[in-house]
Coordinates of C-alpha atoms and ligand atoms in Angstrom, one line a residue:
Chain A
M1 CA 20.9 37.3 39.0
R2 CA 23.7 35.2 38.2
H3 CA 25.3 33.3 41.3
V4 CA 29.6 32.6 41.2
K5 CA 31.8 31.1 44.0
C6 CA 34.9 33.9 42.8
V7 CA 35.6 36.7 40.6
V8 CA 38.2 38.0 39.8
I9 CA 38.3 42.1 38.8
G10 CA 41.0 42.6 36.3
G11 CA 43.1 40.1 34.6
G12 CA 46.6 41.5 34.6
S13 CA 49.6 39.5 36.4
A14 CA 47.8 40.0 39.2
G15 CA 44.4 38.4 38.5
L16 CA 45.8 35.5 36.0
A17 CA 47.6 34.2 38.4
A18 CA 44.9 34.5 41.5
A19 CA 42.3 33.1 38.7
I20 CA 45.3 30.2 37.3
Q21 CA 45.1 29.1 41.0
L22 CA 41.8 29.4 41.9
K23 CA 41.1 26.9 39.3
K24 CA 43.5 24.6 40.8
Y25 CA 41.6 24.4 43.8
N26 CA 38.7 23.3 41.8
I27 CA 37.4 26.8 42.3
D28 CA 35.1 28.1 39.5
C29 CA 36.0 31.9 38.7
L30 CA 34.8 33.9 36.1
L31 CA 37.9 37.3 35.7
L32 CA 36.5 40.4 34.8
E33 CA 38.7 42.3 32.2
K34 CA 38.3 46.5 30.8
E35 CA 40.8 45.7 28.0
D36 CA 40.1 44.1 25.0
V37 CA 43.0 41.8 25.8
L38 CA 44.6 40.4 29.2
G39 CA 48.0 40.6 29.9
G40 CA 47.0 44.0 31.7
I41 CA 50.2 46.2 31.4
L42 CA 53.2 43.8 31.5
N43 CA 51.7 44.2 27.1
Q44 CA 53.5 46.9 26.7
C45 CA 56.1 46.5 28.6
I46 CA 58.8 45.7 25.9
H47 CA 62.0 45.0 28.0
N48 CA 63.2 42.0 29.7
G49 CA 64.1 41.4 32.8
F50 CA 60.8 39.7 33.8
G51 CA 60.4 36.4 35.8
L52 CA 63.4 35.4 37.1
T53 CA 61.6 34.2 40.2
R54 CA 58.6 32.9 38.8
F55 CA 59.8 31.4 35.7
K56 CA 63.2 31.1 36.4
E57 CA 64.3 33.2 33.0
E58 CA 64.0 36.5 32.2
L59 CA 61.3 37.3 29.7
T60 CA 59.9 40.2 28.0
G61 CA 56.8 41.9 29.9
P62 CA 54.8 40.5 26.9
S63 CA 55.9 36.5 26.4
Y64 CA 55.2 36.7 30.4
A65 CA 51.5 37.2 30.2
E66 CA 52.0 34.9 27.4
R67 CA 52.8 32.5 29.7
L68 CA 49.8 33.8 32.2
V69 CA 47.5 34.3 29.3
S70 CA 48.2 30.4 27.5
E71 CA 48.0 29.0 31.1
F72 CA 44.8 30.5 32.3
H73 CA 43.1 29.8 28.6
D74 CA 44.0 25.9 28.8
L75 CA 42.5 25.4 31.7
G76 CA 39.2 26.0 30.7
I77 CA 38.7 29.1 33.0
E78 CA 35.3 32.1 32.2
F79 CA 36.1 35.1 31.5
E80 CA 35.0 38.6 29.8
L81 CA 37.1 41.3 28.1
D82 CA 35.6 45.3 27.3
S83 CA 33.4 44.5 30.4
T84 CA 34.1 47.0 33.5
V85 CA 33.1 47.3 36.7
I86 CA 31.6 49.9 37.8
K87 CA 29.9 49.1 40.7
L88 CA 31.3 47.1 43.9
N89 CA 29.0 46.3 47.1
S90 CA 29.4 45.4 50.8
D91 CA 27.6 42.9 50.0
K92 CA 29.6 41.8 47.3
S93 CA 27.3 41.7 44.7
I94 CA 29.0 43.0 41.3
E95 CA 27.3 45.7 38.6
Y96 CA 29.8 45.4 35.1
I97 CA 29.2 46.9 31.8
N98 CA 30.1 45.6 28.3
P99 CA 29.0 46.3 25.0
K100 CA 26.0 43.9 25.5
G101 CA 24.8 45.5 28.1
V102 CA 25.1 46.4 31.9
H103 CA 25.3 42.9 34.0
K104 CA 24.7 42.5 37.7
I105 CA 25.7 39.4 39.6
Q106 CA 26.2 37.9 42.5
A107 CA 30.0 36.9 43.9
E108 CA 30.9 34.5 47.4
S109 CA 34.4 36.0 47.1
I110 CA 36.0 38.7 45.7
V111 CA 39.6 39.3 44.5
L112 CA 40.1 42.6 43.5
A113 CA 43.8 43.1 41.0
L114 CA 43.3 45.6 40.3
G115 CA 46.3 47.6 38.7
A116 CA 47.2 50.9 38.9
R117 CA 47.1 54.3 37.0
E118 CA 49.6 57.0 36.7
R119 CA 50.0 60.6 38.5
T120 CA 49.6 63.2 35.8
R121 CA 50.5 66.7 35.3
G122 CA 47.4 67.6 37.3
N123 CA 48.2 65.6 40.0
I124 CA 51.7 67.3 40.6
M125 CA 51.1 70.9 39.1
I126 CA 53.8 72.2 37.1
P127 CA 53.1 75.8 36.2
G128 CA 53.2 77.5 32.7
D129 CA 51.3 77.1 29.2
R130 CA 48.7 74.4 29.1
S131 CA 50.6 73.1 26.0
V132 CA 50.2 69.7 23.9
G133 CA 53.4 67.3 23.8
V134 CA 53.4 66.9 27.7
W135 CA 52.3 63.1 28.4
T136 CA 52.6 60.5 31.6
A137 CA 55.3 57.8 30.6
G138 CA 53.2 55.4 30.5
S139 CA 51.1 56.5 28.3
A140 CA 53.7 56.9 25.3
Q141 CA 55.2 53.7 26.7
K142 CA 51.3 52.5 25.3
Y143 CA 51.7 55.0 21.8
L144 CA 55.2 53.5 21.3
N145 CA 55.0 49.8 22.1
I146 CA 51.7 48.9 21.1
D147 CA 51.1 51.2 17.9
G148 CA 54.2 52.3 17.4
Y149 CA 53.7 56.2 17.5
C150 CA 56.4 58.3 19.1
V151 CA 54.8 61.0 20.5
G152 CA 58.4 63.6 20.5
K153 CA 61.9 64.3 18.9
R154 CA 63.3 66.8 21.6
V155 CA 62.2 64.9 25.0
F156 CA 63.0 65.4 28.6
I157 CA 61.6 63.3 30.9
L158 CA 60.4 64.0 34.8
G159 CA 60.9 61.2 37.6
S160 CA 63.7 59.0 37.3
G161 CA 61.5 56.0 38.5
D162 CA 61.8 52.9 36.9
I163 CA 59.0 53.7 34.2
G164 CA 61.0 57.2 33.3
L165 CA 64.3 55.2 32.6
I166 CA 63.2 52.2 30.8
M167 CA 61.0 55.4 28.4
A168 CA 64.9 57.3 28.6
R169 CA 66.3 54.0 26.3
R170 CA 63.0 52.9 24.8
M171 CA 62.4 56.8 23.2
T172 CA 66.3 56.9 21.8
I173 CA 66.0 53.4 20.0
A174 CA 62.7 55.1 18.9
K175 CA 65.5 57.9 17.2
A176 CA 64.3 60.9 19.7
K177 CA 66.5 63.1 21.6
V178 CA 66.4 62.2 25.2
V179 CA 68.2 65.6 26.4
G180 CA 67.7 64.5 30.8
V181 CA 65.7 63.6 33.2
A182 CA 64.6 64.9 35.7
E183 CA 64.4 63.6 39.9
I184 CA 63.1 66.0 42.9
M185 CA 64.4 64.1 45.2
P186 CA 68.7 63.7 45.9
Y187 CA 68.9 60.4 44.6
S188 CA 66.9 58.2 41.4
N189 CA 64.2 56.3 42.7
G190 CA 65.3 54.0 39.9
L191 CA 66.9 50.1 40.1
T192 CA 70.6 50.6 39.7
R193 CA 70.6 48.6 36.9
N194 CA 68.1 50.6 35.1
L195 CA 69.8 54.1 35.8
V196 CA 73.3 52.0 34.3
Q197 CA 71.6 50.8 30.9
C198 CA 69.5 53.3 30.8
L199 CA 70.8 56.1 31.0
Y200 CA 74.6 56.1 31.6
D201 CA 75.0 53.0 28.7
Y202 CA 73.4 56.6 26.4
D203 CA 74.5 59.1 28.2
I204 CA 72.0 60.8 28.8
P205 CA 72.2 63.5 32.0
L206 CA 70.7 62.5 35.1
Y207 CA 69.5 66.5 37.0
L208 CA 69.5 65.4 40.6
S209 CA 67.1 67.4 43.5
T210 CA 66.2 69.7 40.3
T211 CA 62.2 69.6 38.6
I212 CA 60.6 71.2 36.0
T213 CA 59.1 74.6 37.8
R214 CA 58.0 75.9 34.3
I215 CA 56.8 74.5 31.0
N216 CA 56.4 77.1 28.0
G217 CA 54.9 76.8 24.5
N218 CA 51.4 78.2 22.7
G219 CA 50.7 74.6 21.3
R220 CA 53.4 72.8 21.1
V221 CA 55.7 72.9 23.8
Q222 CA 58.7 74.7 23.0
S223 CA 61.1 75.0 26.3
I224 CA 60.7 74.0 30.2
E225 CA 62.5 75.3 32.8
L226 CA 64.3 73.5 35.5
S227 CA 65.7 74.4 39.3
R228 CA 67.3 72.9 41.4
V229 CA 65.2 72.0 45.2
D230 CA 66.4 73.0 48.6
E231 CA 66.3 69.8 51.5
N232 CA 62.4 70.9 51.7
L233 CA 62.0 70.2 48.1
K234 CA 61.2 73.6 47.1
P235 CA 62.4 75.8 44.2
I236 CA 65.3 77.7 45.0
S237 CA 65.3 81.4 43.4
G238 CA 68.4 81.9 40.8
T239 CA 68.8 78.7 39.9
E240 CA 66.0 78.5 36.8
F241 CA 67.8 77.0 33.4
N242 CA 65.6 76.9 30.9
I243 CA 65.9 73.6 27.9
E244 CA 64.6 73.3 24.6
V245 CA 62.3 70.3 24.1
D246 CA 59.0 69.3 22.3
T247 CA 58.0 67.0 24.7
V248 CA 57.7 66.1 28.6
L249 CA 57.3 63.0 29.7
L250 CA 55.7 62.5 33.6
S251 CA 56.9 59.2 35.6
V252 CA 56.3 60.8 38.1
G253 CA 54.2 57.7 40.0
L254 CA 51.7 54.9 40.4
I255 CA 49.3 55.1 42.1
P256 CA 46.7 52.1 43.5
D257 CA 43.4 52.3 41.2
N258 CA 40.8 51.9 44.0
I259 CA 37.5 54.0 43.1
I260 CA 35.2 51.0 42.7
T261 CA 36.8 49.2 46.3
E262 CA 36.0 53.0 48.4
N263 CA 32.8 53.0 47.4
A264 CA 32.0 49.8 48.4
G265 CA 33.4 51.6 51.1
I266 CA 36.2 49.2 52.0
E267 CA 38.6 50.4 54.5
M268 CA 41.2 52.1 52.4
D269 CA 45.5 52.6 53.7
P270 CA 46.2 56.8 53.2
R271 CA 50.0 55.2 52.7
T272 CA 49.3 52.6 50.2
K273 CA 46.8 54.0 49.0
G274 CA 45.8 50.6 48.4
P275 CA 43.3 49.0 50.5
K276 CA 44.2 47.7 54.4
I277 CA 44.3 44.2 54.4
N278 CA 45.1 41.0 57.2
Q279 CA 47.8 38.4 56.2
Y280 CA 45.2 36.5 54.2
Y281 CA 45.2 39.2 52.1
E282 CA 41.3 40.0 53.1
T283 CA 39.9 43.6 53.2
S284 CA 37.7 45.5 55.2
I285 CA 34.8 43.5 53.8
P286 CA 35.2 39.6 54.2
G287 CA 35.1 37.8 51.5
I288 CA 36.9 40.5 49.7
F289 CA 40.7 40.1 48.5
A290 CA 43.1 42.4 46.7
C291 CA 46.3 42.2 45.4
G292 CA 48.9 43.3 43.0
N293 CA 49.3 47.3 41.9
G294 CA 45.8 47.7 43.1
L295 CA 47.1 47.3 47.0
H296 CA 50.5 48.4 46.9
I297 CA 53.1 49.0 44.0
H298 CA 55.2 47.0 43.4
D299 CA 58.4 46.7 41.0
V300 CA 58.9 43.1 40.3
V301 CA 55.8 41.6 38.2
D302 CA 57.0 38.0 40.1
F303 CA 55.7 39.2 43.1
V304 CA 52.4 40.4 42.0
S305 CA 51.5 36.9 40.4
E306 CA 52.8 35.5 44.0
E307 CA 50.7 37.1 45.4
G308 CA 47.5 36.4 43.0
D309 CA 48.1 33.3 44.3
M310 CA 48.0 34.1 47.9
V311 CA 45.1 36.1 47.4
A312 CA 44.3 32.4 45.7
K313 CA 44.6 30.4 48.6
S314 CA 42.6 32.3 50.8
V315 CA 40.0 32.4 48.7
E316 CA 39.9 29.1 49.3
R317 CA 40.4 29.2 53.3
Y318 CA 37.5 31.7 53.1
L319 CA 35.1 29.5 50.7
N320 CA 35.4 26.3 53.2
Q321 CA 35.5 28.0 56.0
L322 CA 39.0 26.8 57.1
G323 CA 40.1 28.2 60.7
K324 CA 38.4 31.7 61.8
S325 CA 40.9 33.8 63.0
D326 CA 41.9 36.5 65.7
L327 CA 42.9 39.0 63.1
S328 CA 43.7 41.6 65.4
I329 CA 47.6 42.3 66.0
P330 CA 48.1 45.4 64.6
V331 CA 51.8 45.9 62.3
N332 CA 53.0 48.9 63.1
S333 CA 56.2 50.6 61.8
D334 CA 58.5 53.8 63.0
S335 CA 59.0 57.3 60.4
N336 CA 61.4 55.7 58.4
F337 CA 59.0 53.5 56.5
I338 CA 56.4 54.6 53.6
Y339 CA 54.6 51.6 55.4
V340 CA 54.7 47.8 55.9
L341 CA 51.7 45.1 54.6
P342 CA 49.7 43.3 56.4
Q343 CA 48.2 46.3 58.5
T344 CA 47.5 42.9 60.6
I345 CA 47.9 39.3 61.3
D346 CA 47.3 36.8 63.2
K347 CA 49.6 34.5 65.1
S348 CA 48.1 31.3 63.5
Q349 CA 50.9 30.9 60.9
A350 CA 54.3 32.5 59.1
V351 CA 53.9 35.7 58.1
K352 CA 55.4 37.9 55.2
L353 CA 55.6 41.5 55.9
K354 CA 56.4 43.4 52.9
F355 CA 57.6 46.9 53.4
R356 CA 59.1 50.3 51.7
V357 CA 61.3 53.0 53.7
K358 CA 60.9 56.7 52.5
R359 CA 64.9 57.4 51.8
P360 CA 68.4 55.4 51.5
L361 CA 69.7 53.6 54.3
K362 CA 72.6 52.5 54.7
N363 CA 73.8 49.9 56.9
V364 CA 71.5 49.6 59.2
K365 CA 69.3 47.6 61.7
L366 CA 65.9 46.6 61.1
V367 CA 64.3 45.6 63.6
I368 CA 60.8 43.5 64.9
R369 CA 59.4 44.5 67.7
T370 CA 56.7 43.2 70.6
K371 CA 55.7 45.5 72.9
D372 CA 59.3 45.7 75.3
E373 CA 60.9 42.3 73.7
I374 CA 62.7 42.6 70.7
I375 CA 61.8 39.0 68.2
M376 CA 63.9 39.7 65.3
T377 CA 67.4 42.1 64.1
L378 CA 68.6 42.1 60.6
P379 CA 71.5 43.9 60.0
K380 CA 70.8 45.3 56.2
T381 CA 73.4 47.5 54.6
Q382 CA 71.2 48.7 52.0
L383 CA 67.5 49.7 52.1
L384 CA 66.4 51.6 49.2
P385 CA 63.1 53.7 48.8
A386 CA 62.6 51.7 45.4
E387 CA 63.4 48.5 46.2
L388 CA 59.6 46.3 47.9
E389 CA 61.5 44.5 51.2
M390 CA 60.5 41.5 52.5
I391 CA 60.9 39.4 55.4
T392 CA 59.4 36.3 57.0
L393 CA 58.5 36.2 60.4
P394 CA 58.3 32.3 61.5
L395 CA 56.6 30.2 63.8
P396 CA 58.5 30.4 66.9
L397 CA 59.0 34.1 67.0
I398 CA 55.0 34.6 65.6
D399 CA 54.3 32.7 69.6
K400 CA 56.2 35.3 71.5
I401 CA 54.3 38.7 69.8
Q402 CA 52.1 40.0 72.2
D403 CA 49.4 42.9 71.7
E404 CA 51.5 44.1 68.5
V405 CA 54.1 43.8 65.9
R406 CA 56.4 46.7 65.1
L407 CA 59.3 47.3 62.6
E408 CA 61.9 49.8 63.8
I409 CA 65.0 50.7 62.4
I410 CA 67.9 51.6 64.4
A411 CA 71.5 52.1 63.0
Chain B
M1 CA 93.9 47.5 36.6
K2 CA 90.7 48.7 38.6
H3 CA 87.8 48.7 38.3
E4 CA 84.2 49.6 40.5
L5 CA 80.6 48.5 38.8
T6 CA 77.1 47.9 39.7
C7 CA 75.7 44.3 38.8
I8 CA 72.9 44.5 36.5
V9 CA 72.3 41.3 36.2
C10 CA 69.6 41.0 38.5
P11 CA 67.7 44.2 40.5
R12 CA 69.7 43.5 43.6
G13 CA 72.5 45.7 41.8
C14 CA 75.7 44.5 43.7
L15 CA 78.5 47.0 43.9
I16 CA 81.9 44.8 42.0
Q17 CA 85.3 45.8 42.9
L18 CA 87.3 44.2 39.8
V19 CA 90.9 44.0 40.0
K20 CA 93.1 42.7 37.3
D21 CA 96.8 40.7 38.2
E22 CA 98.5 40.0 35.3
E23 CA 96.6 37.3 33.8
H24 CA 93.4 36.9 36.4
Y25 CA 90.1 39.2 37.6
I26 CA 90.2 38.6 41.5
C27 CA 86.1 40.0 42.0
T28 CA 84.2 40.9 45.2
G29 CA 81.5 42.0 46.4
N30 CA 79.4 40.1 44.2
Q31 CA 76.8 38.5 45.7
C32 CA 76.6 34.6 42.9
K33 CA 79.0 33.4 40.2
R34 CA 76.7 35.3 37.3
G35 CA 78.1 39.2 39.2
E36 CA 81.9 37.6 38.2
V37 CA 80.3 36.9 34.5
Y38 CA 79.0 40.3 33.9
A39 CA 81.8 42.6 35.6
I40 CA 84.8 40.2 33.6
Q41 CA 82.8 40.5 30.0
E42 CA 81.4 44.8 31.3
V43 CA 85.2 45.5 31.2
T44 CA 86.5 43.8 28.0
E45 CA 83.5 43.7 25.8
P46 CA 80.0 45.5 27.1
R47 CA 76.9 43.5 26.1
R48 CA 73.2 44.0 26.4
M49 CA 69.4 42.6 25.6
F50 CA 68.0 44.4 23.1
T51 CA 64.5 45.5 22.7
T52 CA 62.0 46.8 20.3
T53 CA 59.2 46.8 18.0
V54 CA 59.3 45.4 14.2
Q55 CA 56.2 46.8 11.7
I56 CA 53.8 43.7 11.2
V57 CA 50.9 42.9 8.7
G58 CA 47.8 40.8 8.7
S59 CA 46.7 41.4 12.4
K60 CA 44.7 44.2 14.0
L61 CA 47.7 45.4 15.6
S62 CA 50.6 46.9 14.0
R63 CA 53.9 46.2 15.8
C64 CA 55.4 43.0 17.3
P65 CA 57.8 43.2 20.3
V66 CA 61.4 41.1 19.1
V67 CA 64.5 40.9 21.8
S68 CA 67.4 39.8 21.3
S69 CA 68.5 36.3 21.9
S70 CA 70.6 36.8 23.9
A71 CA 73.0 40.1 24.9
I72 CA 74.6 42.0 22.0
R73 CA 77.6 43.9 21.4
K74 CA 76.5 47.6 22.7
E75 CA 77.9 48.7 20.0
D76 CA 75.7 47.1 17.7
I77 CA 72.6 48.6 19.2
F78 CA 71.6 51.1 16.5
K79 CA 73.1 49.5 14.0
I80 CA 70.6 46.1 14.7
R81 CA 67.6 48.8 15.3
D82 CA 68.5 49.9 12.1
I83 CA 68.5 47.0 10.4
L84 CA 64.7 46.2 12.7
D85 CA 63.5 49.7 11.1
G86 CA 62.9 48.6 7.6
L87 CA 61.8 45.5 8.3
V88 CA 57.7 43.8 8.0
I89 CA 56.6 40.9 9.0
H90 CA 53.6 38.5 8.6
A91 CA 50.9 37.2 11.0
P92 CA 50.6 35.0 12.0
I93 CA 54.2 35.0 14.6
Q94 CA 54.8 32.8 17.1
V95 CA 56.7 33.9 21.1
N96 CA 60.3 32.9 19.9
D97 CA 60.4 32.4 15.9
I98 CA 63.2 33.9 14.8
I99 CA 62.2 37.3 12.5
V100 CA 66.3 38.6 11.9
E101 CA 68.6 34.8 12.3
N102 CA 72.2 35.6 12.5
I103 CA 71.8 39.1 12.3
L104 CA 74.7 40.5 11.7
G105 CA 76.9 37.9 11.9
T106 CA 77.0 37.4 15.1
G107 CA 75.5 34.0 15.6
I108 CA 72.3 36.1 17.8
H109 CA 69.0 36.2 16.5
I110 CA 65.9 38.4 16.7
I111 CA 63.0 36.3 18.3
A112 CA 59.6 37.4 18.5
S113 CA 58.3 37.9 22.4
R114 CA 55.0 37.3 21.4
S115 CA 51.8 36.1 19.4
I116 CA 50.3 37.4 17.3
K117 CA 47.8 35.8 15.1
K118 CA 46.2 36.9 11.7
D119 CA 43.2 38.5 11.3
A120 CA 40.6 39.3 9.1
Ligands
FAD501 C1 56.3 50.6 33.3 C2 56.3 49.3 33.7 C3 57.2 48.8 33.7 C4 57.8 47.2 34.5 N1 58.8 46.9 34.7 C5 59.3 45.8 35.6 C6 60.2 44.9 35.0 O1 61.0 45.3 34.0 N2 60.3 44.3 36.4 C7 58.9 43.4 36.4 O2 59.7 42.3 37.0 N3 57.9 44.3 36.6 C8 58.2 45.5 35.8 N4 57.2 46.2 36.2 C9 56.4 46.2 37.2 C10 54.5 45.0 37.3 O3 54.9 44.7 35.3 C11 53.5 45.0 36.8 O4 53.6 45.4 38.6 C12 52.5 44.4 37.4 O5 52.5 43.7 36.0 C13 51.5 44.8 37.5 O6 50.1 43.6 37.4 P1 48.4 43.6 38.3 O7 48.0 42.8 37.9 O8 48.6 43.8 39.3 O9 49.0 45.3 37.5 P2 47.8 45.3 35.8 O10 48.6 44.9 34.8 O11 47.7 47.1 35.3 O12 46.9 44.7 35.3 C14 44.9 45.4 36.0 C15 44.8 44.9 35.1 O13 42.8 45.2 35.8 C16 42.0 46.2 34.9 N5 41.1 47.0 35.1 C17 40.8 47.5 36.8 N6 40.2 48.4 36.9 C18 38.9 47.1 36.4 C19 37.9 47.9 36.3 N7 36.8 48.2 37.1 N8 36.9 46.1 35.7 C20 37.7 45.3 35.4 N9 39.2 45.4 34.8 C21 39.8 46.2 35.5 C22 43.2 46.9 33.7 O14 42.2 47.1 32.7 C23 44.1 45.9 33.5 O15 44.2 45.3 32.4 C24 56.7 47.4 35.3 C25 55.6 47.6 35.3 C26 55.1 49.1 34.9 C27 53.5 50.0 35.0
SF4_502 S1 75.9 39.6 41.1 FE1 74.7 38.4 41.4 S2 72.8 38.9 43.0 FE2 74.3 40.4 42.6 S3 73.8 42.2 41.2 FE3 74.2 39.7 40.1 S4 72.9 38.4 39.6 FE4 72.3 40.1 41.1

């Protein structure tokens, strides 16, 4: 069986960044990608707004990908396309399949850079006819931007996250009529800049606290029924109204893609839907690391690549056995948070905490405490679920930590 | 004149108040200089970056993503869309190749946002 120092699974912005950085540490790696191109989801995100942090300019998704891919090729890193990892074992052997057959290799370390998949109609259960013309926003984006095929003429979009907003503008540019966007929450889940330039610019109405309660149409979609929802997100009867459309796009969230991770017996976090990690981005199996959308959902690609860089550093640390640490300090949070990463830390170095809050919060204080002692208080004018927040705990503060780190929000 | 607007230059999305006395704009709420530039532009002549795809032949790919070299006037969006709609380009294409020079006489170019090689 072939033996490799490090195998990177997934050739999106996370995996590419990790492989590039590994090469710079002189670690040979093999990158496996299931599609026939590198770059991942970025290839279909033709809008601009990528790369401000990493490349100091605003790029489109494809040009951001091209920068990473060229650097990857320039370094001569080994990769295989059309190669899907079907099994990951706890002894770090990997089984993958490609047109040449089924292969098994033994890795000394592994980087999971698996990306995310979209939630579908089945995941959210909209009643009604099984009509043709219901797509996830991401698949409609792929058809339009890669194949030049627009999936509909009169379109309604469910979900106001960034992908839904971006697609509202994109379908309008492609000559479809986007009749509206519905959001079940009382606020949009997208960035304000996307509300402005994707909806307001084109007078596309946004229905907050509203959801689709029925899809009608024998064969093709003909109309949808919308209803207002109460504070428990339950449809209020009597508020129903119908809109005629031929297409519904679902933009109801991404889920980290972790089938092979779970099957390997790696411990998962039900809140991120990704593996649990320590501050070195290492999962519960030593030597297996995770980054990018497969770890938790990102809104900004620069932070995805940064995680790739980080993970490469951790792989180097692992392979060269630089320091064993006691990663026993849990990171917890109160009920205002969806999640906080990493789930455990040690006290050896500064640590960057990443988190998302459950609902919009204004003029609050973010408190970081250990046992009874507050070690950091940060005033925050605004915290939004749509935005991943990051704060670094510097070493002097790390020293104060006792058996737990806890994040809390106070008014 | 008083305007309240959200800066769309970066994901931070600052809420900006812009007040004009006789000649000068007074801008508050922006966390950086680019916010002020944006706010004044937005109330005088709003502009947006523009992206779409154009048809490409000679490659196994059928669309080439393109982007405006700088922000175009909002009112030009659909005019530019219509010009690009009828266009067919030929592989190979290099990233940043000019696809349409000086579109609508604006001084702004439409450029390729990725490279596409020629396939037999
Ligand atoms: C529609 C959309 C719009 C976005 N807009 C913006 C924006 O405007 N600005 C911004 O900064 N960010 C944006 N983002 C966020 C950012 O681009 C993504 O979070 C980032 O590109 C994800 O990178 P990744 O490498 O984690 O995942 P991906 O790009 O999804 O890469 C994962 C790769 O792993 C491969 N893979 C998965 N499983 C296997 C397996 N078993 N074997 C082999 N290969 C496998 C997949 O084929 C894929 O290529 C957007 C994201 C989306 C989805
Ligand atoms: S003012 Fe500056 S920091 Fe604020 S959103 Fe605009 S560009 Fe970003």
